[in-house]
């Protein structure tokens, strides 16, 4: 007879296999799209090689600032004071780990370990991550709602297919079944703990300002990276349009569990820029430049910082 621990481990392995299969499927699809549109990608890389260096440096500075914004938001999600330098280093390491594991698991694991090393119980640490994630999602939706009227016609609601309707109905049925299971009591307790943490944080104006200000700065700085890259390669889109396209594409890509949005965010950004009238080569150069500044250049240093934090038992 299988023990509870063995059953839990087996379920964990199955979830890992499904995550890996999903990531592989999305990445293979992205590689297929790259191969199919290789001339545009190659031309885009050439445009990026001769892009305006000043704008690229501006984008690089904005990319570096995103880690400070993430650290500010994480501090805002915790009532107690966190060690500043270690917090900033943890965000840098988390951004690198996030590009190796799907659906934010890498960043979540790094930040969870960091908060527990700072003395928070596991439940409180997980609650702080949930508060930060909820604030980030709320800020993105608010920015989309704010920018959409300023850019009329830029975003178009997709046609609802029968498959999407069936998926929504299936999700509703699963949610209804969840309410009838013992898991719902656990979910209610977890949600209650998160709401209690949110109330405690908003009772301290400094923490609330850090949470919402850091979340806003994080989204705005990532949009600024893409704006700077589009300026560097000479795309004719206005900054507000680029910001709105980034927010919409990144929100859509968050639904796909790929490491750091690799493949899903690239395809969503390229599709959004192309739908806004950008030539294929220009869209490819903008996406390549954005990824270069936010992923590929910081990846190795971020992994080195992660290794140092682990060796020093800061994680």
XYZ file of N, CA and C in Angstrom, residues 19-286:
804
model
N 3.939 19.957 -16.348
C 4.524 21.281 -16.553
C 5.598 21.226 -17.630
N 6.460 20.196 -17.533
C 7.545 20.066 -18.512
C 6.985 19.847 -19.909
N 5.940 19.017 -20.004
C 5.338 18.761 -21.312
C 4.716 20.035 -21.881
N 4.040 20.811 -21.029
C 3.456 22.068 -21.493
C 4.508 23.055 -21.957
N 5.592 23.170 -21.171
C 6.684 24.077 -21.561
C 7.296 23.659 -22.884
N 7.536 22.341 -23.026
C 8.150 21.841 -24.244
C 7.258 22.109 -25.444
N 5.957 21.937 -25.270
C 5.027 22.176 -26.377
C 5.065 23.635 -26.819
N 5.008 24.547 -25.842
C 5.015 25.973 -26.178
C 6.348 26.374 -26.812
N 7.447 25.881 -26.256
C 8.759 26.241 -26.801
C 8.952 25.681 -28.205
N 8.465 24.458 -28.442
C 8.549 23.897 -29.790
C 7.707 24.713 -30.763
N 6.542 25.158 -30.288
C 5.723 26.019 -31.135
C 6.426 27.326 -31.451
N 7.122 27.892 -30.443
C 7.869 29.132 -30.682
C 8.999 28.914 -31.681
N 9.692 27.777 -31.560
C 10.775 27.475 -32.505
C 10.225 27.294 -33.918
N 9.045 26.688 -34.012
C 8.418 26.527 -35.334
C 8.114 27.894 -35.950
N 7.568 28.804 -35.119
C 7.257 30.143 -35.624
C 8.516 30.888 -36.049
N 9.599 30.728 -35.257
C 10.865 31.372 -35.621
C 11.373 30.839 -36.953
N 11.313 29.513 -37.120
C 11.778 28.915 -38.372
C 10.908 29.361 -39.549
N 9.593 29.429 -39.318
C 8.686 29.807 -40.395
C 8.907 31.261 -40.808
N 9.200 32.123 -39.828
C 9.376 33.554 -40.112
C 10.847 33.948 -39.992
N 11.750 33.025 -40.329
C 13.175 33.281 -40.150
C 13.676 34.512 -40.897
N 13.245 34.795 -42.120
C 13.728 36.016 -42.779
C 13.435 37.284 -41.981
N 12.218 37.371 -41.401
C 11.885 38.546 -40.597
C 12.733 38.606 -39.336
N 12.967 37.436 -38.691
C 13.796 37.399 -37.485
C 15.230 37.810 -37.814
N 15.753 37.291 -38.924
C 17.125 37.622 -39.312
C 17.261 39.113 -39.620
N 16.283 39.666 -40.335
C 16.307 41.101 -40.632
C 16.180 41.918 -39.355
N 15.329 41.453 -38.426
C 15.172 42.147 -37.149
C 16.444 42.161 -36.344
N 17.174 41.044 -36.349
C 18.458 41.008 -35.645
C 19.444 41.986 -36.263
N 19.405 42.098 -37.584
C 20.274 43.060 -38.252
C 19.924 44.493 -37.880
N 18.624 44.802 -37.787
C 18.207 46.140 -37.370
C 18.647 46.439 -35.943
N 18.580 45.440 -35.087
C 18.989 45.640 -33.704
C 20.487 45.904 -33.595
N 21.266 45.282 -34.480
C 22.722 45.456 -34.434
C 23.140 46.879 -34.760
N 22.321 47.607 -35.518
C 22.667 48.986 -35.885
C 21.717 49.977 -35.211
N 21.070 49.562 -34.114
C 20.101 50.418 -33.435
C 20.800 51.545 -32.692
N 20.016 52.540 -32.304
C 20.523 53.693 -31.561
C 21.026 53.247 -30.182
N 22.312 53.439 -29.930
C 22.918 52.957 -28.688
C 22.404 53.717 -27.464
N 22.093 54.989 -27.635
C 21.585 55.760 -26.505
C 20.269 55.218 -25.991
N 19.347 54.898 -26.897
C 18.077 54.330 -26.480
C 18.258 52.942 -25.871
N 19.188 52.150 -26.411
C 19.441 50.826 -25.829
C 19.993 50.942 -24.412
N 20.859 51.940 -24.177
C 21.364 52.155 -22.815
C 20.238 52.593 -21.879
N 19.313 53.396 -22.398
C 18.150 53.775 -21.597
C 17.328 52.547 -21.221
N 17.123 51.653 -22.190
C 16.400 50.419 -21.907
C 17.132 49.550 -20.902
N 18.467 49.493 -21.004
C 19.252 48.698 -20.055
C 19.126 49.260 -18.644
N 19.158 50.603 -18.514
C 18.997 51.220 -17.196
C 17.623 50.913 -16.608
N 16.585 50.953 -17.453
C 15.240 50.622 -16.980
C 15.158 49.157 -16.551
N 15.837 48.270 -17.291
C 15.830 46.852 -16.935
C 16.479 46.628 -15.576
N 17.586 47.326 -15.310
C 18.246 47.207 -14.006
C 17.330 47.719 -12.897
N 16.622 48.808 -13.163
C 15.740 49.389 -12.149
C 14.564 48.485 -11.809
N 14.211 47.552 -12.699
C 13.081 46.662 -12.391
C 13.355 45.813 -11.156
N 14.622 45.478 -10.899
C 14.931 44.663 -9.716
C 14.729 45.470 -8.445
N 15.068 46.762 -8.478
C 14.811 47.612 -7.317
C 13.309 47.758 -7.085
N 12.529 47.890 -8.164
C 11.082 47.994 -8.031
C 10.495 46.707 -7.453
N 11.013 45.569 -7.903
C 10.542 44.293 -7.371
C 10.879 44.168 -5.889
N 12.075 44.620 -5.496
C 12.456 44.581 -4.084
C 11.542 45.482 -3.253
N 11.206 46.659 -3.784
C 10.314 47.574 -3.068
C 8.936 46.953 -2.869
N 8.407 46.319 -3.919
C 7.092 45.678 -3.805
C 7.136 44.522 -2.813
N 8.229 43.749 -2.816
C 8.330 42.635 -1.875
C 8.410 43.125 -0.436
N 9.143 44.217 -0.210
C 9.172 44.794 1.135
C 7.790 45.279 1.542
N 7.056 45.850 0.589
C 5.715 46.321 0.895
C 4.742 45.213 1.235
N 5.044 43.977 0.834
C 4.171 42.844 1.121
C 4.471 42.188 2.456
N 5.434 42.728 3.208
C 5.842 42.163 4.490
C 5.792 43.268 5.540
N 5.186 42.982 6.681
C 5.070 43.993 7.734
C 6.430 44.320 8.322
N 7.236 43.292 8.612
C 8.560 43.507 9.180
C 9.538 44.046 8.163
N 10.641 44.597 8.651
C 11.652 45.160 7.766
C 12.587 44.063 7.276
N 12.858 44.029 5.961
C 13.751 43.050 5.353
C 15.116 43.683 5.111
N 16.182 42.891 5.159
C 17.529 43.430 4.894
C 17.657 43.886 3.436
N 17.866 45.194 3.232
C 17.819 45.781 1.899
C 18.741 45.172 0.868
N 20.073 45.105 1.134
C 20.989 44.552 0.123
C 20.678 43.101 -0.245
N 20.359 42.282 0.761
C 20.014 40.884 0.473
C 18.698 40.790 -0.281
N 17.755 41.670 0.039
C 16.475 41.681 -0.668
C 16.677 42.004 -2.147
N 17.503 43.000 -2.437
C 17.772 43.367 -3.824
C 18.488 42.238 -4.560
N 19.476 41.621 -3.887
C 20.189 40.500 -4.508
C 19.249 39.328 -4.764
N 18.313 39.101 -3.841
C 17.361 37.998 -4.021
C 16.458 38.242 -5.227
N 16.070 39.495 -5.462
C 15.225 39.782 -6.632
C 16.004 39.561 -7.930
N 17.281 39.926 -7.925
C 18.127 39.698 -9.101
C 18.264 38.203 -9.368
N 18.518 37.435 -8.291
C 18.634 35.987 -8.443
C 17.300 35.367 -8.844
N 16.198 35.884 -8.290
C 14.877 35.334 -8.608
C 14.529 35.548 -10.072
N 14.930 36.698 -10.630
C 14.635 36.945 -12.041
C 15.353 35.946 -12.932
N 16.568 35.540 -12.540
C 17.293 34.534 -13.318
C 16.656 33.157 -13.160
N 16.312 32.797 -11.917
C 15.689 31.493 -11.678
C 14.339 31.391 -12.381
N 13.669 32.519 -12.534
C 12.346 32.520 -13.158
C 12.408 32.145 -14.632
N 13.584 32.272 -15.246
C 13.718 31.931 -16.663
C 14.116 30.470 -16.859
N 14.197 29.714 -15.759
C 14.546 28.306 -15.857
C 13.387 27.386 -15.497
N 12.390 27.916 -14.782
C 11.257 27.114 -14.348
C 9.962 27.785 -14.789
N 8.891 26.999 -14.988
C 7.662 27.563 -15.550
C 6.820 28.339 -14.550
N 5.998 29.262 -15.105
C 4.909 29.924 -14.382
C 5.342 30.600 -13.095
N 6.520 31.230 -13.092
C 6.964 31.960 -11.918
C 7.428 31.092 -10.772
N 7.584 29.786 -11.008
C 7.981 28.886 -9.917
C 9.387 29.226 -9.430
N 10.296 29.559 -10.355
C 11.669 29.856 -9.963
C 11.744 31.067 -9.056
N 11.132 32.175 -9.465
C 11.145 33.392 -8.652
C 10.418 33.163 -7.333
N 9.302 32.441 -7.387
C 8.560 32.170 -6.164
C 9.363 31.359 -5.169
N 10.088 30.343 -5.665
C 10.887 29.506 -4.769
C 12.014 30.313 -4.134
N 12.686 31.148 -4.924
C 13.787 31.954 -4.392
C 13.275 32.925 -3.340
N 12.196 33.632 -3.644
C 11.664 34.606 -2.693
C 11.093 33.933 -1.448
N 10.490 32.756 -1.626
C 9.972 32.033 -0.466
C 11.101 31.655 0.480
N 12.185 31.110 -0.076
C 13.331 30.742 0.749
C 13.943 31.970 1.414
N 14.019 33.065 0.684
C 14.593 34.287 1.248
C 13.770 34.783 2.431
N 12.452 34.827 2.266
C 11.594 35.313 3.349
C 11.656 34.394 4.562
N 11.742 33.092 4.326
C 11.852 32.168 5.455
C 13.191 32.312 6.157
N 14.248 32.591 5.394
C 15.547 32.854 6.015
C 15.529 34.137 6.846
N 14.638 35.052 6.471
C 14.500 36.299 7.224
C 13.618 36.133 8.452
N 13.145 34.917 8.708
C 12.401 34.638 9.932
C 10.910 34.506 9.776
N 10.379 34.630 8.566
C 8.937 34.481 8.381
C 8.562 33.002 8.341
N 7.473 32.611 9.004
C 6.990 31.231 8.857
C 6.604 30.958 7.403
N 6.559 29.688 7.043
C 6.279 29.318 5.654
C 4.937 29.892 5.181
N 3.916 29.821 6.050
C 2.609 30.331 5.662
C 2.616 31.828 5.421
N 3.286 32.578 6.295
C 3.368 34.024 6.124
C 4.192 34.394 4.894
N 5.262 33.645 4.653
C 6.087 33.911 3.471
C 5.283 33.678 2.194
N 4.537 32.568 2.152
C 3.706 32.298 0.976
C 2.623 33.359 0.835
N 2.067 33.826 1.945
C 1.072 34.881 1.893
C 1.640 36.180 1.343
N 2.881 36.500 1.720
C 3.519 37.715 1.207
C 3.701 37.638 -0.301
N 4.060 36.459 -0.803
C 4.192 36.284 -2.256
C 2.839 36.431 -2.943
N 1.784 35.896 -2.299
C 0.445 36.016 -2.884
C -0.013 37.476 -2.908
N 0.297 38.221 -1.856
C -0.074 39.638 -1.811
C 0.651 40.408 -2.914
N 1.927 40.142 -3.071
C 2.698 40.827 -4.119
C 2.154 40.483 -5.501
N 1.847 39.209 -5.742
C 1.320 38.800 -7.046
C -0.045 39.439 -7.313
N -0.897 39.505 -6.288
C -2.214 40.110 -6.463
C -2.091 41.600 -6.774
N -1.177 42.287 -6.090
C -0.978 43.712 -6.355
C -0.452 43.932 -7.767
N 0.462 43.075 -8.210
C 1.012 43.200 -9.562
C -0.081 43.027 -10.615
N -0.935 42.005 -10.431
C -2.015 41.774 -11.392
C -3.007 42.930 -11.394
N -3.347 43.453 -10.208
C -4.293 44.568 -10.127
C -3.735 45.815 -10.803
N -2.438 46.070 -10.617
C -1.811 47.247 -11.228
C -1.825 47.124 -12.744
N -1.511 45.948 -13.267
C -1.501 45.762 -14.725
C -2.892 45.970 -15.318
N -3.894 45.411 -14.681
C -5.258 45.586 -15.184
C -5.684 47.051 -15.116
N -5.295 47.735 -14.031
C -5.648 49.151 -13.903
C -4.958 49.982 -14.977
N -3.691 49.667 -15.268
C -2.975 50.411 -16.300
C -3.579 50.172 -17.682
N -3.976 48.934 -17.954
C -4.623 48.643 -19.238
C -5.923 49.432 -19.358
N -6.720 49.433 -18.277
C -7.988 50.173 -18.305
C -7.747 51.677 -18.461
N -6.636 52.172 -17.914
C -6.329 53.600 -18.001
C -5.809 53.993 -19.379
N -4.988 53.123 -19.986
C -4.349 53.462 -21.257
C -5.228 53.140 -22.468
N -6.112 52.184 -22.338
C -6.923 51.777 -23.490
C -7.735 52.936 -24.084
N -8.395 53.772 -23.275
C -9.124 54.901 -23.889
C -8.205 55.917 -24.568
N -6.939 56.004 -24.103
C -6.006 56.943 -24.715
C -5.467 56.432 -26.046
N -5.653 55.142 -26.318
C -5.193 54.541 -27.581
C -6.366 53.810 -28.221
N -7.381 54.526 -28.677
C -8.582 53.861 -29.210
C -8.275 53.000 -30.428
N -8.871 51.827 -30.435
C -8.710 50.923 -31.567
C -7.449 50.094 -31.558
N -6.562 50.337 -30.592
C -5.298 49.589 -30.578
C -5.516 48.149 -30.130
N -6.326 47.987 -29.090
C -6.641 46.650 -28.598
C -8.004 46.240 -29.128
N -8.062 45.033 -29.650
C -9.324 44.504 -30.150
C -9.644 43.226 -29.414
N -10.879 43.118 -28.926
C -11.277 41.902 -28.235
C -11.307 40.737 -29.215
N -10.681 39.605 -28.856
C -10.691 38.460 -29.770
C -12.082 37.860 -29.891
N -12.322 37.240 -31.032
C -13.592 36.547 -31.231
C -13.650 35.331 -30.316
N -14.760 35.188 -29.618
C -14.914 34.090 -28.675
C -15.264 32.824 -29.454
N -14.383 31.833 -29.366
C -14.595 30.582 -30.090
C -15.376 29.602 -29.216
N -15.994 28.596 -29.830
C -16.687 27.576 -29.035
C -15.757 26.866 -28.057
N -14.489 26.708 -28.432
C -13.532 26.063 -27.533
C -13.342 26.893 -26.265
N -13.231 28.229 -26.430
C -13.068 29.101 -25.266
C -14.296 29.048 -24.366
N -15.486 29.024 -24.974
C -16.713 28.932 -24.186
C -16.750 27.613 -23.417
N -16.375 26.515 -24.088
C -16.362 25.212 -23.418
C -15.344 25.196 -22.284
N -14.168 25.822 -22.494
C -13.153 25.870 -21.446
C -13.645 26.667 -20.246
N -14.327 27.799 -20.503
C -14.866 28.602 -19.404
C -15.938 27.829 -18.638
N -16.780 27.109 -19.367
C -17.811 26.314 -18.707
C -17.183 25.199 -17.865
N -16.138 24.571 -18.403
C -15.452 23.533 -17.638
C -14.818 24.082 -16.375
N -14.229 25.277 -16.475
C -13.630 25.899 -15.288
C -14.692 26.208 -14.242
N -15.856 26.668 -14.697
C -16.947 26.960 -13.757
C -17.423 25.692 -13.054
N -17.494 24.586 -13.805
C -17.912 23.312 -13.207
C -16.888 22.850 -12.178
N -15.613 22.963 -12.517
C -14.561 22.565 -11.572
C -14.606 23.411 -10.308
N -14.863 24.720 -10.483
C -14.960 25.589 -9.307
C -16.150 25.193 -8.437
N -17.269 24.855 -9.079
C -18.443 24.424 -8.313
C -18.163 23.125 -7.566
N -17.448 22.195 -8.216
C -17.091 20.939 -7.542
C -16.133 21.183 -6.383
N -15.236 22.172 -6.560
C -14.286 22.488 -5.490
C -15.012 22.937 -4.227
N -16.118 23.672 -4.411
C -16.873 24.148 -3.254
C -17.471 23.010 -2.452
N -17.583 21.815 -3.064
C -18.196 20.672 -2.384
C -17.161 19.741 -1.771
N -15.890 20.052 -1.900
C -14.836 19.173 -1.406
C -14.189 19.767 -0.159
N -13.473 18.935 0.621
C -12.751 19.443 1.800
C -11.658 20.454 1.444
N -11.225 20.454 0.169
C -10.187 21.410 -0.231
C -10.671 22.845 -0.094
N -11.989 23.051 -0.218
C -12.505 24.421 -0.150
C -12.242 25.055 1.215
N -12.334 24.245 2.266
C -12.056 24.778 3.605
C -10.603 25.250 3.706
N -9.695 24.469 3.120
C -8.293 24.887 3.132
C -8.085 26.147 2.305
N -8.745 26.205 1.150
C -8.625 27.403 0.314
C -9.164 28.628 1.040
N -10.264 28.459 1.767
C -10.838 29.585 2.512
C -9.892 30.050 3.604
N -9.250 29.108 4.281
C -8.306 29.490 5.332
C -7.123 30.236 4.739
N -6.605 29.726 3.592
C -5.471 30.398 2.952
C -5.860 31.797 2.472
N -7.059 31.908 1.875
C -7.524 33.210 1.413
C -7.737 34.156 2.586
N -8.269 33.630 3.682
C -8.465 34.457 4.868
C -7.155 34.982 5.428
N -6.112 34.131 5.405
C -4.802 34.568 5.886
C -4.232 35.669 5.000
N -4.408 35.521 3.674
C -3.910 36.546 2.755
C -4.648 37.862 2.972
N -5.963 37.813 3.144
C -6.741 39.029 3.379
C -6.344 39.694 4.691
N -6.051 38.872 5.709
C -5.592 39.433 6.981
C -4.250 40.140 6.809
N -3.353 39.542 5.997
C -2.067 40.189 5.733
C -2.261 41.510 4.984
N -3.188 41.524 4.027
C -3.448 42.756 3.262
C -3.951 43.859 4.189
N -4.863 43.499 5.123
C -5.369 44.505 6.070
C -4.257 45.019 6.968
N -3.390 44.119 7.429
C -2.292 44.542 8.302
C -1.323 45.459 7.569
N -1.058 45.163 6.289
C -0.137 45.993 5.513
C -0.722 47.379 5.272
N -2.020 47.435 4.958
C -2.630 48.729 4.655
C -2.887 49.550 5.911
N -2.720 48.929 7.079
C -2.751 49.713 8.309
C -1.454 50.492 8.503
N -0.437 50.174 7.708
C 0.846 50.894 7.745
C 1.032 51.569 6.389
N 0.821 52.871 6.308
C 0.879 53.567 5.008
C 2.193 53.370 4.267
N 3.310 53.274 4.989
C 4.602 53.111 4.320
C 4.666 51.782 3.580
N 4.119 50.726 4.204
C 4.141 49.414 3.555
C 3.189 49.399 2.357
N 2.016 49.994 2.490
C 1.066 50.038 1.374
C 1.652 50.825 0.203
N 2.327 51.941 0.500
C 2.944 52.737 -0.564
C 4.045 51.948 -1.261
N 4.818 51.185 -0.486
C 5.886 50.380 -1.087
C 5.308 49.280 -1.967
N 4.251 48.630 -1.504
C 3.638 47.544 -2.262
C 3.093 48.041 -3.591
N 2.265 49.075 -3.542
C 1.623 49.547 -4.765
C 2.583 50.361 -5.625
N 3.440 51.145 -4.989
C 4.426 51.908 -5.758
C 5.426 51.005 -6.456
N 5.906 49.972 -5.750
C 6.840 49.036 -6.372
C 6.201 48.254 -7.500
N 4.947 47.828 -7.306
C 4.244 47.093 -8.367
C 4.034 47.965 -9.594
N 3.662 49.229 -9.368
C 3.468 50.154 -10.482
C 4.784 50.424 -11.203
N 5.842 50.649 -10.428
C 7.143 50.927 -11.038
C 7.656 49.722 -11.824
N 7.423 48.518 -11.326
C 7.893 47.312 -12.011
C 7.256 47.190 -13.390
N 5.922 47.354 -13.456
C 5.234 47.264 -14.747
C 5.654 48.406 -15.669
N 5.747 49.620 -15.122
C 6.094 50.777 -15.948
C 7.519 50.675 -16.485
N 8.434 50.161 -15.680
C 9.826 50.055 -16.130
C 9.978 49.006 -17.222
N 9.254 47.889 -17.116
C 9.306 46.900 -18.197
C 8.734 47.484 -19.487
N 7.653 48.250 -19.357
C 7.115 48.918 -20.543
C 8.129 49.908 -21.106
N 8.867 50.601 -20.221
C 9.874 51.559 -20.665
C 11.006 50.861 -21.421
N 11.375 49.642 -20.997
C 12.396 48.888 -21.733
C 11.955 48.678 -23.175
N 10.717 48.226 -23.353
C 10.218 47.982 -24.705
C 10.095 49.290 -25.487
N 9.661 50.370 -24.823
C 9.569 51.671 -25.492
C 10.952 52.103 -25.985
N 11.967 51.958 -25.135
C 13.319 52.356 -25.516
C 13.824 51.536 -26.700
N 13.521 50.243 -26.717
C 13.977 49.392 -27.822
C 13.262 49.785 -29.112
N 11.957 50.058 -29.029
C 11.245 50.472 -30.248
C 11.787 51.790 -30.784
N 12.171 52.693 -29.887
C 12.793 53.940 -30.331
C 14.161 53.671 -30.950
N 14.886 52.739 -30.364
C 16.237 52.441 -30.861
C 16.209 51.904 -32.281
N 15.192 51.110 -32.604
C 15.119 50.510 -33.947
C 14.229 51.304 -34.892
N 13.701 52.452 -34.402
C 12.967 53.353 -35.271
C 11.543 52.962 -35.584
N 10.856 52.270 -34.686
C 9.452 51.936 -34.930
C 8.584 53.173 -34.714
N 7.543 53.356 -35.498
C 6.757 54.598 -35.454
C 5.656 54.621 -34.406
N 5.636 53.686 -33.472
C 4.574 53.644 -32.472
C 4.828 54.661 -31.364
N 3.746 55.267 -30.857
C 3.851 56.211 -29.747
C 4.150 55.454 -28.452
N 4.820 56.101 -27.483
C 5.159 55.414 -26.229
C 3.952 54.825 -25.510
N 2.835 55.558 -25.462
C 1.652 55.025 -24.784
C 1.127 53.783 -25.490
N 1.222 53.757 -26.808
C 0.783 52.574 -27.549
C 1.664 51.374 -27.227
N 2.972 51.589 -27.188
C 3.891 50.494 -26.867
C 3.638 49.981 -25.453
N 3.425 50.906 -24.512
C 3.166 50.499 -23.133
C 1.895 49.658 -23.044
N 0.840 50.074 -23.731
C -0.413 49.327 -23.701
C -0.246 47.954 -24.341
N 0.478 47.889 -25.463
C 0.710 46.604 -26.116
C 1.524 45.670 -25.211
N 2.523 46.224 -24.526
C 3.313 45.382 -23.609
C 2.438 44.831 -22.487
N 1.642 45.702 -21.856
C 0.812 45.265 -20.734
C -0.178 44.194 -21.166
N -0.799 44.379 -22.336
C -1.760 43.390 -22.819
C -1.070 42.074 -23.164
N 0.075 42.151 -23.848
C 0.779 40.932 -24.253
C 1.327 40.181 -23.043
N 1.906 40.892 -22.085
C 2.464 40.219 -20.911
C 1.363 39.613 -20.047
N 0.202 40.267 -19.974
C -0.918 39.696 -19.216
C -1.427 38.418 -19.880
N -1.498 38.423 -21.221
C -1.932 37.217 -21.928
C -0.900 36.102 -21.799
N 0.384 36.450 -21.879
C 1.440 35.439 -21.802
C 1.528 34.804 -20.421
N 1.068 35.526 -19.381
C 1.110 34.977 -18.026
C 0.227 33.746 -17.872
N -0.716 33.550 -18.806
C -1.599 32.384 -18.746
C -0.909 31.119 -19.230
N 0.255 31.255 -19.881
C 0.969 30.095 -20.410
C 2.176 29.798 -19.530
N 2.307 28.572 -19.015
C 3.339 28.259 -18.017
C 4.712 27.976 -18.622
N 5.292 28.954 -19.303
C 6.639 28.763 -19.830
C 7.637 29.476 -18.935
N 8.890 29.008 -18.885
C 9.890 29.666 -18.041
C 10.069 31.128 -18.426
N 9.738 32.036 -17.482
C 9.899 33.453 -17.725
C 9.118 33.979 -18.903
N 8.081 33.244 -19.332
C 7.317 33.679 -20.497
C 8.042 33.470 -21.807
N 9.161 32.723 -21.799
C 9.913 32.502 -23.029
C 9.032 31.753 -24.027
N 8.957 32.255 -25.208
C 8.099 31.666 -26.224
C 6.728 32.293 -26.199
N 6.037 32.220 -25.066
C 4.687 32.777 -24.987
C 4.710 34.297 -25.046
N 5.551 34.957 -24.242
C 5.612 36.420 -24.272
C 6.201 36.920 -25.586
N 7.196 36.222 -26.108
C 7.792 36.635 -27.384
C 6.736 36.636 -28.489
N 5.966 35.529 -28.558
C 4.936 35.431 -29.591
C 3.843 36.481 -29.374
N 3.440 36.695 -28.104
C 2.388 37.664 -27.822
C 2.835 39.085 -28.159
N 4.078 39.422 -27.812
C 4.590 40.761 -28.125
C 4.695 40.964 -29.636
N 5.253 39.969 -30.324
C 5.394 40.087 -31.777
C 4.032 40.219 -32.444
N 3.056 39.429 -31.980
C 1.710 39.495 -32.547
C 1.067 40.852 -32.276
N 1.233 41.365 -31.041
C 0.633 42.648 -30.695
C 1.250 43.779 -31.516
N 2.575 43.781 -31.661
C 3.239 44.830 -32.433
C 2.854 44.749 -33.907
N 2.771 43.531 -34.427
C 2.386 43.364 -35.835
C 0.950 43.802 -36.066
N 0.056 43.473 -35.123
C -1.342 43.876 -35.262
C -1.503 45.386 -35.212
N -0.534 46.068 -34.575
C -0.581 47.530 -34.503
C 0.017 48.195 -35.734
N 0.420 47.390 -36.711
C 0.932 47.939 -37.959
C 2.431 47.916 -38.107
N 3.146 47.293 -37.168
C 4.597 47.212 -37.257
C 5.003 46.132 -38.251
N 5.948 46.393 -39.156
C 6.432 45.335 -40.044
C 7.019 44.165 -39.255
N 6.999 42.991 -39.870
C 7.473 41.799 -39.180
C 8.898 41.921 -38.689
N 9.796 42.475 -39.505
C 11.196 42.621 -39.102
C 11.324 43.590 -37.936
N 10.528 44.677 -37.955
C 10.576 45.633 -36.853
C 10.077 45.033 -35.555
N 8.991 44.258 -35.626
C 8.474 43.594 -34.431
C 9.490 42.601 -33.881
N 10.153 41.860 -34.778
C 11.158 40.893 -34.342
C 12.331 41.584 -33.664
N 12.783 42.709 -34.209
C 13.913 43.413 -33.610
C 13.548 43.965 -32.235
N 12.292 44.460 -32.078
C 11.864 44.988 -30.785
C 11.802 43.882 -29.737
